[in-house]
PDB file of N, CA and C in Angstrom:
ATOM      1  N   UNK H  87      69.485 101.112 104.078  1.00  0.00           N
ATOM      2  CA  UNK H  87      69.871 102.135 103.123  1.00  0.00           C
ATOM      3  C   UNK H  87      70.978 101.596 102.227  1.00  0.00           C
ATOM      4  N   UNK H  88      71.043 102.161 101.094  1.00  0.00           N
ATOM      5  CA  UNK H  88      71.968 101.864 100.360  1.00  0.00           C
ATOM      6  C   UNK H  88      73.375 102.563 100.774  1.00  0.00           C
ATOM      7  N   UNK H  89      74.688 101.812 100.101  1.00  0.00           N
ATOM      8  CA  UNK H  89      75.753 101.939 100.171  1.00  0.00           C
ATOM      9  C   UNK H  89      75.951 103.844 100.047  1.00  0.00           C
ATOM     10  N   UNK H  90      75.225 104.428  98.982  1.00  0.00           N
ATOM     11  CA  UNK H  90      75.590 105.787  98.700  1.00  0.00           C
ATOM     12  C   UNK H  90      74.505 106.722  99.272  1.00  0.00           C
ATOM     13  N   UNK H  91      73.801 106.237  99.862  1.00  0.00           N
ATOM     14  CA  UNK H  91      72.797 106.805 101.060  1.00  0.00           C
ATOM     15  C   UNK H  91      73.362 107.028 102.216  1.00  0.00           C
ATOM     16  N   UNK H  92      74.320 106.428 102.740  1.00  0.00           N
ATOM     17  CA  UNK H  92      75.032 106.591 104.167  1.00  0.00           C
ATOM     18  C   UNK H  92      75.917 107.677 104.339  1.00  0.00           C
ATOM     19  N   UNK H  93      76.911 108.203 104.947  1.00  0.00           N
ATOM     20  CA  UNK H  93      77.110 109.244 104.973  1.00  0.00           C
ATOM     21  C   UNK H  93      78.436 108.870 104.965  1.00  0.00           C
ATOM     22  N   UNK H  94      79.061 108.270 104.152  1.00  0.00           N
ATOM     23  CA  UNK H  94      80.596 107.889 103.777  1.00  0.00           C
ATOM     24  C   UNK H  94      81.393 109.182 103.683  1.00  0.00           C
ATOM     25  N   UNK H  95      82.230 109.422 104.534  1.00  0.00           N
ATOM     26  CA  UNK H  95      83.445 110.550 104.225  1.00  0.00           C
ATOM     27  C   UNK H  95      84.625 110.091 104.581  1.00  0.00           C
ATOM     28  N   UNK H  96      85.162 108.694 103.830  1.00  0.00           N
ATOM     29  CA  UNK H  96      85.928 108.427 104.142  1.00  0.00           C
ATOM     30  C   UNK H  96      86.501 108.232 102.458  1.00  0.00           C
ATOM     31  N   UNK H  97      86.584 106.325 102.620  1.00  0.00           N
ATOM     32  CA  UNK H  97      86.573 106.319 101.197  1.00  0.00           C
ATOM     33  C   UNK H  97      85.640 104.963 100.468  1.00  0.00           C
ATOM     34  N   UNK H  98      85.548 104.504  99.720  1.00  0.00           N
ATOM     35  CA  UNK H  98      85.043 103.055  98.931  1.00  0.00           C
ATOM     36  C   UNK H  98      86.438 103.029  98.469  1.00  0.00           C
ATOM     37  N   UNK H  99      86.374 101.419  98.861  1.00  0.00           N
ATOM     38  CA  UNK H  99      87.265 100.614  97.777  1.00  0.00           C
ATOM     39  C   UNK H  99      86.941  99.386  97.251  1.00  0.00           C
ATOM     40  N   UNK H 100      86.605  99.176  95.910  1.00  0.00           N
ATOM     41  CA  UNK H 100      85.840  98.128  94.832  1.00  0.00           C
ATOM     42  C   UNK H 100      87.075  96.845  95.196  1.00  0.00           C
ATOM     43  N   UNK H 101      86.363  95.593  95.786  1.00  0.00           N
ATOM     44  CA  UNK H 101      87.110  94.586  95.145  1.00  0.00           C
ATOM     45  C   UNK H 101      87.655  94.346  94.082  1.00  0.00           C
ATOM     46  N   UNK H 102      89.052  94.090  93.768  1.00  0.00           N
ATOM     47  CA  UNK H 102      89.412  93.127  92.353  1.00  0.00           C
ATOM     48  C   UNK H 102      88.584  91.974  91.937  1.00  0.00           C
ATOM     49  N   UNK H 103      87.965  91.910  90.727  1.00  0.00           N
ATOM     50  CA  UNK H 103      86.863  90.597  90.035  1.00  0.00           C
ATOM     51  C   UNK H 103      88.023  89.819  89.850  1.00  0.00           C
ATOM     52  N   UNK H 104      87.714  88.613  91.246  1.00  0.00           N
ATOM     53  CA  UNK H 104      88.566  87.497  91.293  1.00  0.00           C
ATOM     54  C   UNK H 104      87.720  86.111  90.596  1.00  0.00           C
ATOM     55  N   UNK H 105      86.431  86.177  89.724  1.00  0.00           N
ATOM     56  CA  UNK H 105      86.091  85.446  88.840  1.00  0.00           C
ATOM     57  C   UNK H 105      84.531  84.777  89.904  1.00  0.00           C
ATOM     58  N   UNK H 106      84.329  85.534  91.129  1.00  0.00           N
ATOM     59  CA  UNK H 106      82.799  84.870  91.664  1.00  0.00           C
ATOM     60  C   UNK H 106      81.969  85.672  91.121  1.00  0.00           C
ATOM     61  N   UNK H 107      80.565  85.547  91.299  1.00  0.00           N
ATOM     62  CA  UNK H 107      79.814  86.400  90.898  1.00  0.00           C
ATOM     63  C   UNK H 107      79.389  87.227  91.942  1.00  0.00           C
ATOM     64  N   UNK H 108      79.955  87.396  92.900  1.00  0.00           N
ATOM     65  CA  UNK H 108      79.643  88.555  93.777  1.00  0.00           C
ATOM     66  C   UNK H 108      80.293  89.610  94.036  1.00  0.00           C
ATOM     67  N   UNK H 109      80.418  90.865  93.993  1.00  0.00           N
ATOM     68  CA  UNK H 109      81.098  92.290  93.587  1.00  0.00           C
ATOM     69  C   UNK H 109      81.212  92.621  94.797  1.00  0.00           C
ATOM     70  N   UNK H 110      81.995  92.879  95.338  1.00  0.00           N
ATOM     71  CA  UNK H 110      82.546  93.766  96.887  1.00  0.00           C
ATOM     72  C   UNK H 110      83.096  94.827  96.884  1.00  0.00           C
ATOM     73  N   UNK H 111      82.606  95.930  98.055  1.00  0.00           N
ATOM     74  CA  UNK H 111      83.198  96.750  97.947  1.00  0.00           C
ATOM     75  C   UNK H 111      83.605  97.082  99.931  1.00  0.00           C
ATOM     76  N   UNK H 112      84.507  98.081  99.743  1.00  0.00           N
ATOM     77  CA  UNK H 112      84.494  98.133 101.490  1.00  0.00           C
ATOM     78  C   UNK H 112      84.163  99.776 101.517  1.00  0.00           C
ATOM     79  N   UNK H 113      83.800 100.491 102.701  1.00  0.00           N
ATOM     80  CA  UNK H 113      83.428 101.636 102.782  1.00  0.00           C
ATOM     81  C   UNK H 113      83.508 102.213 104.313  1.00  0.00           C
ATOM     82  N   UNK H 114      84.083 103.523 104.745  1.00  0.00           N
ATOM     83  CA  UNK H 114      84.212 104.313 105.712  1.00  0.00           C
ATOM     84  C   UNK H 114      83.783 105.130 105.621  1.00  0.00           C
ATOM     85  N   UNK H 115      84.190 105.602 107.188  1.00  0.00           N
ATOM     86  CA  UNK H 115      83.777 107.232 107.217  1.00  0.00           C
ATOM     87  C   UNK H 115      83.998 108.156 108.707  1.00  0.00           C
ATOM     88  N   UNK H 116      83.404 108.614 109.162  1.00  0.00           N
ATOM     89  CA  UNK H 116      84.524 109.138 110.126  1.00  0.00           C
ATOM     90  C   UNK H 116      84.372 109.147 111.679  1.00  0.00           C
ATOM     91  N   UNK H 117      83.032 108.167 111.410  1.00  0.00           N
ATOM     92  CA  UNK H 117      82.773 107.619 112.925  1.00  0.00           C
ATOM     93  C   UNK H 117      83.589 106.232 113.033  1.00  0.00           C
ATOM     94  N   UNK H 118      84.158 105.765 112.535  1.00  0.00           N
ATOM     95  CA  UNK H 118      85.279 104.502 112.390  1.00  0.00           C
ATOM     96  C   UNK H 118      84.928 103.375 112.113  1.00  0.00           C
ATOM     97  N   UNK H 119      83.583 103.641 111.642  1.00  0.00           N
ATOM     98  CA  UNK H 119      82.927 102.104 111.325  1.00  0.00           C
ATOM     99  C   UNK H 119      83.510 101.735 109.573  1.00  0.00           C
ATOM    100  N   UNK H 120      84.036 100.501 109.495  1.00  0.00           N
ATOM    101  CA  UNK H 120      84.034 100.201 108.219  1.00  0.00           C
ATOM    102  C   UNK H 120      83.405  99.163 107.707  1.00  0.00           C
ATOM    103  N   UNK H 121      82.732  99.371 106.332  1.00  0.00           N
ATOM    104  CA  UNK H 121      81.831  98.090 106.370  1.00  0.00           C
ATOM    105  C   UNK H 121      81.658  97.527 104.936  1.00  0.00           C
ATOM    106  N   UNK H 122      81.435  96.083 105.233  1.00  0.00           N
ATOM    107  CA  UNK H 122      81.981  95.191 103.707  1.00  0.00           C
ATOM    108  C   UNK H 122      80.454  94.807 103.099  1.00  0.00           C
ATOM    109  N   UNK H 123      80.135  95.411 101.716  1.00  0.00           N
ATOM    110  CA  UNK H 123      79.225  95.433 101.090  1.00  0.00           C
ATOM    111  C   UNK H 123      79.097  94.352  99.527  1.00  0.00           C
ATOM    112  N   UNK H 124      78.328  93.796  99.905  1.00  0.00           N
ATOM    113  CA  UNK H 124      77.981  93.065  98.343  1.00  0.00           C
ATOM    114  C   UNK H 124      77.285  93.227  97.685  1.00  0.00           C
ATOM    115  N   UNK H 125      77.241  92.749  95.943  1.00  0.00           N
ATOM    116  CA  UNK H 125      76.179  92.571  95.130  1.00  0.00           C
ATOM    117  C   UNK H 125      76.463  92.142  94.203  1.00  0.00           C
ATOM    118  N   UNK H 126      74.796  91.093  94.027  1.00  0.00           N
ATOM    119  CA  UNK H 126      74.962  89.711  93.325  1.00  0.00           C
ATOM    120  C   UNK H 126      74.795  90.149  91.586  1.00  0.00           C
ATOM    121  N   UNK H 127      73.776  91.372  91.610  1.00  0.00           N
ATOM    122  CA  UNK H 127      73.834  91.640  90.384  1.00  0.00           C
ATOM    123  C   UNK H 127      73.973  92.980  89.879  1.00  0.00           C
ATOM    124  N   UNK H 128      74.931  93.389  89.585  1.00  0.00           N
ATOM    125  CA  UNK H 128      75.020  94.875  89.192  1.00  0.00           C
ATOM    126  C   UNK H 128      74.305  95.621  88.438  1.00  0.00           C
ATOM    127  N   UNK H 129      73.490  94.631  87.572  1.00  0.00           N
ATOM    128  CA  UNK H 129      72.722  95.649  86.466  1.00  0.00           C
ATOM    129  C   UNK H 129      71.269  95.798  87.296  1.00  0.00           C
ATOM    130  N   UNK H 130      71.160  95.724  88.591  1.00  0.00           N
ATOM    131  CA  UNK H 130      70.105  95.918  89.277  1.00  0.00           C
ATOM    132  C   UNK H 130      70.788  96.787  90.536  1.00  0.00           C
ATOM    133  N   UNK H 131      72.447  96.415  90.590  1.00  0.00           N
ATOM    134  CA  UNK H 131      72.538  97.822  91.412  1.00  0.00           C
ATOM    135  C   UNK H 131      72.123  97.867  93.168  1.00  0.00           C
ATOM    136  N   UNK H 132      71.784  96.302  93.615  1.00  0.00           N
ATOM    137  CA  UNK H 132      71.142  96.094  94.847  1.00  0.00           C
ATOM    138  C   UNK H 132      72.263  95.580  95.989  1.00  0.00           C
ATOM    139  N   UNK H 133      73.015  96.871  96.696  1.00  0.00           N
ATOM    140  CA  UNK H 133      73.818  96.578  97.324  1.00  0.00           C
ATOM    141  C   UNK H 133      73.376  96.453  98.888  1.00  0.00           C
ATOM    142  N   UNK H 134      74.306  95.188  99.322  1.00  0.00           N
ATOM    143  CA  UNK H 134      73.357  94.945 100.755  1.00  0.00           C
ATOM    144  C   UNK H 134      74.777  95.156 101.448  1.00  0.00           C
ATOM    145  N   UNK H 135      74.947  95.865 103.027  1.00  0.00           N
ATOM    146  CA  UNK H 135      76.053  95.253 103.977  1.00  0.00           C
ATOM    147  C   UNK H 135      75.854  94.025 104.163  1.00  0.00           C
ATOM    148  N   UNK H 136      77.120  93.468 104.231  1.00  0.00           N
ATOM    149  CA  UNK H 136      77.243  92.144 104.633  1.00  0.00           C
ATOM    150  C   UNK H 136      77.955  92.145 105.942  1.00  0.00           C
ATOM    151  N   UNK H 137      78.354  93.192 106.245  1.00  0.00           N
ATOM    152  CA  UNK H 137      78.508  92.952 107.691  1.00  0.00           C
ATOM    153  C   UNK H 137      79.567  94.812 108.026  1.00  0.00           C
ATOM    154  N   UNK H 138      79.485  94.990 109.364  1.00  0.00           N
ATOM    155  CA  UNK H 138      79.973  95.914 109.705  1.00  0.00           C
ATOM    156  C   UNK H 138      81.417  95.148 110.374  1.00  0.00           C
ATOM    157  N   UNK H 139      82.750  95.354 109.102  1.00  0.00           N
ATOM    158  CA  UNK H 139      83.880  94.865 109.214  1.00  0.00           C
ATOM    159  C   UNK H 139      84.780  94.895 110.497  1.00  0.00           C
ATOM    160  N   UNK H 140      84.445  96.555 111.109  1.00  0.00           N
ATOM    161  CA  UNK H 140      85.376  97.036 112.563  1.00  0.00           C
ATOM    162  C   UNK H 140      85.036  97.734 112.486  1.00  0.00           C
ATOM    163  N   UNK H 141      84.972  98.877 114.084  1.00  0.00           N
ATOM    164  CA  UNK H 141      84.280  99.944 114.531  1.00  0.00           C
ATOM    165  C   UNK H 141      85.797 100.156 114.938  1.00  0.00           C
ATOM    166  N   UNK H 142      86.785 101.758 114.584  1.00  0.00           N
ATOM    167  CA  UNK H 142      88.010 101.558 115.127  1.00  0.00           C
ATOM    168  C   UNK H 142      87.577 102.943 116.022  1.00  0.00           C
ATOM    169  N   UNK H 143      88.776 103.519 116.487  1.00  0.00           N
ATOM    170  CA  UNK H 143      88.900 104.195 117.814  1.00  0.00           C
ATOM    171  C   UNK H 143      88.684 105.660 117.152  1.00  0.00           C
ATOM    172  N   UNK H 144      89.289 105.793 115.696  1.00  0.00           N
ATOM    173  CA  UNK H 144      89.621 106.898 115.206  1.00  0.00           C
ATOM    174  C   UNK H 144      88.991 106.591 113.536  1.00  0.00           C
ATOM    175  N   UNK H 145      88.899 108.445 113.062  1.00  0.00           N
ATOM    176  CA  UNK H 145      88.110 108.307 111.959  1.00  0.00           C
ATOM    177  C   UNK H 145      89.165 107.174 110.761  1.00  0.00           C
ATOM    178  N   UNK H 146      88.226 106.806 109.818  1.00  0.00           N
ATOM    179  CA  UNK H 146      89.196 105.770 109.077  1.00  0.00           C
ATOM    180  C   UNK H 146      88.612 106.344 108.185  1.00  0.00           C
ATOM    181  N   UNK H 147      90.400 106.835 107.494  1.00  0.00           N
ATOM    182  CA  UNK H 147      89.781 107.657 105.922  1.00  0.00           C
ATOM    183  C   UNK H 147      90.564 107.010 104.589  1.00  0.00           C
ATOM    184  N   UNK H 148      91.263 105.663 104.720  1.00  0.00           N
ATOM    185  CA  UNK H 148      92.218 105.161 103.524  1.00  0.00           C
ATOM    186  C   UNK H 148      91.399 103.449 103.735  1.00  0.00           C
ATOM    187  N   UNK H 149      91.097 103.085 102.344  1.00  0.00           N
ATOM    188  CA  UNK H 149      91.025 101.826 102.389  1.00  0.00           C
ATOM    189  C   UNK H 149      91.383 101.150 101.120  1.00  0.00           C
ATOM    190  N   UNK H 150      92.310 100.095 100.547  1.00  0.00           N
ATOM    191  CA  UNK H 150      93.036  99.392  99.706  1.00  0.00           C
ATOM    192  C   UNK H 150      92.849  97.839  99.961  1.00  0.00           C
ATOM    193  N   UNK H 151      92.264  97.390  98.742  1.00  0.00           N
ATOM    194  CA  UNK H 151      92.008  95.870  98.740  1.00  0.00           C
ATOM    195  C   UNK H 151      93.433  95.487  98.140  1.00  0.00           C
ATOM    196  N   UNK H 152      93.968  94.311  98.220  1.00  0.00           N
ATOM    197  CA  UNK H 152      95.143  93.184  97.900  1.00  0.00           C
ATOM    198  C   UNK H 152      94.545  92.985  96.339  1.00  0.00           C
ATOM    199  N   UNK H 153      95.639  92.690  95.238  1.00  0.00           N
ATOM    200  CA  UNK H 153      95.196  92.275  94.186  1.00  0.00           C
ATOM    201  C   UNK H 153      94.376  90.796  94.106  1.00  0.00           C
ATOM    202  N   UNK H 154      94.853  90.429  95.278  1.00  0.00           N
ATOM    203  CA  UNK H 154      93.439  89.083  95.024  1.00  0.00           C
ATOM    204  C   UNK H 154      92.435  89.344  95.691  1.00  0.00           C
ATOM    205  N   UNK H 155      91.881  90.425  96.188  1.00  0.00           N
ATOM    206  CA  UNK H 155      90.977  90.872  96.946  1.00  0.00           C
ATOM    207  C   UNK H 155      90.124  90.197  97.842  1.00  0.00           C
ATOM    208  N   UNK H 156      91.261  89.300  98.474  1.00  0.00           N
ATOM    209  CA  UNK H 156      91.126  88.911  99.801  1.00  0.00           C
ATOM    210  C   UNK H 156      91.651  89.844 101.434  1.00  0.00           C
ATOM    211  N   UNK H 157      92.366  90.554 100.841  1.00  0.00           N
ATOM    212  CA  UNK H 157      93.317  91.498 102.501  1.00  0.00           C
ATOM    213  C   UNK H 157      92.555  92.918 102.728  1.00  0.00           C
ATOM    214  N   UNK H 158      92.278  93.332 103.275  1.00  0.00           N
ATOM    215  CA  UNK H 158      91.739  95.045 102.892  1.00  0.00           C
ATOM    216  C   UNK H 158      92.807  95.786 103.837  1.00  0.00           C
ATOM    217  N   UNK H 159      93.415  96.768 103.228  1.00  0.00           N
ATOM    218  CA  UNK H 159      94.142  97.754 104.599  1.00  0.00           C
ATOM    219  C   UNK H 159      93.590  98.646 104.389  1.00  0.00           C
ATOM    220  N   UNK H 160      93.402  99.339 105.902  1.00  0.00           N
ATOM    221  CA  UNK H 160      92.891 100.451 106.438  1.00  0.00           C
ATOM    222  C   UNK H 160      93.686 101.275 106.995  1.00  0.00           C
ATOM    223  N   UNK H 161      93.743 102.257 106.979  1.00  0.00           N
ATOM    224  CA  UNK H 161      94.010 103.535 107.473  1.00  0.00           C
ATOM    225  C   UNK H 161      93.122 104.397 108.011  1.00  0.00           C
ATOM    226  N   UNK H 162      93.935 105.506 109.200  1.00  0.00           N
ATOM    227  CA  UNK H 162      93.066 106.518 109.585  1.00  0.00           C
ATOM    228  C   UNK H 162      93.454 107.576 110.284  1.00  0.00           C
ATOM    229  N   UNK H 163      92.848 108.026 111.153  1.00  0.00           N
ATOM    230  CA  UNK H 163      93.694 109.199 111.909  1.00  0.00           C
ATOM    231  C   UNK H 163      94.270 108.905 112.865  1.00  0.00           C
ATOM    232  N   UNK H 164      94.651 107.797 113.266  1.00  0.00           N
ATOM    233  CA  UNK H 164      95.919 107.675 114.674  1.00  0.00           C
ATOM    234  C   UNK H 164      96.694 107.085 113.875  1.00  0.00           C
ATOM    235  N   UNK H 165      96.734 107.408 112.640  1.00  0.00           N
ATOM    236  CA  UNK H 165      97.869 107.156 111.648  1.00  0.00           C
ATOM    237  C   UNK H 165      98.419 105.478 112.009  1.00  0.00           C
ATOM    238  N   UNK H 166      97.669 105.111 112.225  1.00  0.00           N
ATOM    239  CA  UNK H 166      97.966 103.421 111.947  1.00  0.00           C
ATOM    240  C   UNK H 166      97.275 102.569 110.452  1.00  0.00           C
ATOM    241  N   UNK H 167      98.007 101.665 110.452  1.00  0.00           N
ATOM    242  CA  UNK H 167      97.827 100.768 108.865  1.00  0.00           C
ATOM    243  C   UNK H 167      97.249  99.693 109.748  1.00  0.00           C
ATOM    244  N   UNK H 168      96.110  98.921 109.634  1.00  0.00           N
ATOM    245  CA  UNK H 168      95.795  97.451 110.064  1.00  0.00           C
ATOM    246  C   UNK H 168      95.774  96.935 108.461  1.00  0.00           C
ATOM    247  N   UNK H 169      95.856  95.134 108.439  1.00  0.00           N
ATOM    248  CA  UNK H 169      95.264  94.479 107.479  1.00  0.00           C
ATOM    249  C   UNK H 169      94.270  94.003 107.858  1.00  0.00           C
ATOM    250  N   UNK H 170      93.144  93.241 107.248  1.00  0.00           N
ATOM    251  CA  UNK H 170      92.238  92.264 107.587  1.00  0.00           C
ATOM    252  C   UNK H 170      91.989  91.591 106.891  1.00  0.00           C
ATOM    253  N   UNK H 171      91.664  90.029 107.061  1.00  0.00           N
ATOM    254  CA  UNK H 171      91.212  88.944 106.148  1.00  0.00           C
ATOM    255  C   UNK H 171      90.029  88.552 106.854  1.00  0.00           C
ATOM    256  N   UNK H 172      89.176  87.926 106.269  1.00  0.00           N
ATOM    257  CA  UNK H 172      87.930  87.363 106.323  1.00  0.00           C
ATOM    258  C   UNK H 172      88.494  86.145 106.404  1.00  0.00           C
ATOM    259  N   UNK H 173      88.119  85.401 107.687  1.00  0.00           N
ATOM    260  CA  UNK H 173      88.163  83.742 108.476  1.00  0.00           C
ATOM    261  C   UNK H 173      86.998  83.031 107.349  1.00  0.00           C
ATOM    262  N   UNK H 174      87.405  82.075 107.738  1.00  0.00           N
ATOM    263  CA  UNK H 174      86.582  80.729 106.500  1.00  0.00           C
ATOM    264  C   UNK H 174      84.752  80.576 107.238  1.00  0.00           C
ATOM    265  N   UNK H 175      84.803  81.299 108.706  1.00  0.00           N
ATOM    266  CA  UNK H 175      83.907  81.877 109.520  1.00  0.00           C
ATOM    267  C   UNK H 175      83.036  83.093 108.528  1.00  0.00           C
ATOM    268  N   UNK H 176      83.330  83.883 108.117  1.00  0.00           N
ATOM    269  CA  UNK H 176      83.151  85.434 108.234  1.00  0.00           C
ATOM    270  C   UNK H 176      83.434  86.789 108.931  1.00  0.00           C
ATOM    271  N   UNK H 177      84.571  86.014 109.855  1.00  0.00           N
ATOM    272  CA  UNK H 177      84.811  87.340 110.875  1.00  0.00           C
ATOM    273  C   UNK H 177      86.162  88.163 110.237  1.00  0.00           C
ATOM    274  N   UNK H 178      85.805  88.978 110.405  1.00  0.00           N
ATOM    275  CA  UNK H 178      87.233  89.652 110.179  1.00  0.00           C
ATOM    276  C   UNK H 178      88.334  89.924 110.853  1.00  0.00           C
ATOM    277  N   UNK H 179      89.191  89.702 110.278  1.00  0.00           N
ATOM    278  CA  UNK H 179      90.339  89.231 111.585  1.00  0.00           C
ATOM    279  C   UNK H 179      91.526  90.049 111.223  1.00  0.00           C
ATOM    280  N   UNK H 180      92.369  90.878 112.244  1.00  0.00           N
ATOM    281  CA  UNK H 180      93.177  91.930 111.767  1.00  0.00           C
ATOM    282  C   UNK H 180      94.465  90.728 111.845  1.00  0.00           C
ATOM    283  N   UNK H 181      94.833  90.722 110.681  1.00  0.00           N
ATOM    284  CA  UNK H 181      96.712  89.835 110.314  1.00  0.00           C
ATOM    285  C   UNK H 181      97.869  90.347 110.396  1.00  0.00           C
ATOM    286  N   UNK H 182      97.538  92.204 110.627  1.00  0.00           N
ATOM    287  CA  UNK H 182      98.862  92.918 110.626  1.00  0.00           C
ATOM    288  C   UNK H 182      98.750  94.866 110.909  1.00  0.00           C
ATOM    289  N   UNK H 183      99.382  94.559 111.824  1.00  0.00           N
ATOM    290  CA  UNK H 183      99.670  96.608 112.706  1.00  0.00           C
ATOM    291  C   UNK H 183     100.544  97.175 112.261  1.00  0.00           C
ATOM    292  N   UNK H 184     100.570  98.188 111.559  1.00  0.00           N
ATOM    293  CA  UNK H 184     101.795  99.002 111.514  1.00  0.00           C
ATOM    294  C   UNK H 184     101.337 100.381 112.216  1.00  0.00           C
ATOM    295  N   UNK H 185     102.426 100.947 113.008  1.00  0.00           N
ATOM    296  CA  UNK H 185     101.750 102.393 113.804  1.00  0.00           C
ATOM    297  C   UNK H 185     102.927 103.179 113.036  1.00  0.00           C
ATOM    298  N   UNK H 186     102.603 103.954 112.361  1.00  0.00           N
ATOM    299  CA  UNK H 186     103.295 105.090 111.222  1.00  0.00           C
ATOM    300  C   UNK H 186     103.704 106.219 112.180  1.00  0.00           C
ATOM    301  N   UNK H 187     103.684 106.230 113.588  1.00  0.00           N
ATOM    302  CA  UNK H 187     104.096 107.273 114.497  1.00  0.00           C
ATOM    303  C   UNK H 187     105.817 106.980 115.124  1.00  0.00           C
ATOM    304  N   UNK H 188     106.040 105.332 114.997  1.00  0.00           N
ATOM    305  CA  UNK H 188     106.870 104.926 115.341  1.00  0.00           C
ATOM    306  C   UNK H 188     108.096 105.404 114.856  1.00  0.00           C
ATOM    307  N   UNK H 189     109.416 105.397 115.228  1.00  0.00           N
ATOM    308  CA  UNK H 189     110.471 105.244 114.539  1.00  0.00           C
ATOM    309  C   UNK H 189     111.132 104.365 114.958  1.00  0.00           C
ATOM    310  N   UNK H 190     112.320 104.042 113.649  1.00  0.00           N
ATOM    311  CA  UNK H 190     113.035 102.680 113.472  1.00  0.00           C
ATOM    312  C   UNK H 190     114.450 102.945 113.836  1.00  0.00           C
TER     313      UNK H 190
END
């Protein structure tokens, strides 16, 4: 199914065009799966998953790419911030926790 066929109630967030020809976007929703989507040509509109990024514990409803749109942070309802980068692999790998319940 396509990207806007699924039952997203979370959010999309469009990669920054860092100059490849492939368009990314990331997408949630409130079973905690988030997942990183491509496409090679937009004026055809043929978006494929490229992979299901993390399945988290809790619904994930905030997602923000890095201006070089390499980092994605996520958010959700156990009110934690993760980052993630994509390994030279393809895996996604969390680089950073913040738990927003904490105090300092």
């Amino acid at each position: 199914k396509q990207w806007y066929q699924r039952r997203v109630r979370g959010d999309v967030a469009w990669a920054p065009d860092t100059g490849f020809t492939t368009s990314t976007i990331a997408s949630c929703c409130q079973d905690g799966k988030v997942f990183i989507w491509q496409c090679k040509d937009l004026d055809k509109a043929n978006w494929d998953i490229k992979r299901t990024m993390h399945t988290f514990d809790d619904v994930v409803w905030h997602l923000s790419w890095s201006v070089m749109g390499d980092i994605l942070a996520v958010s959700g309802g156990d009110n934690k911030i993760t980052l993630w980068k994509e390994s030279h692999k393809g895996a996604w790998i969390c680089i950073s926790k913040q738990d927003t319940n904490k105090t300092n």
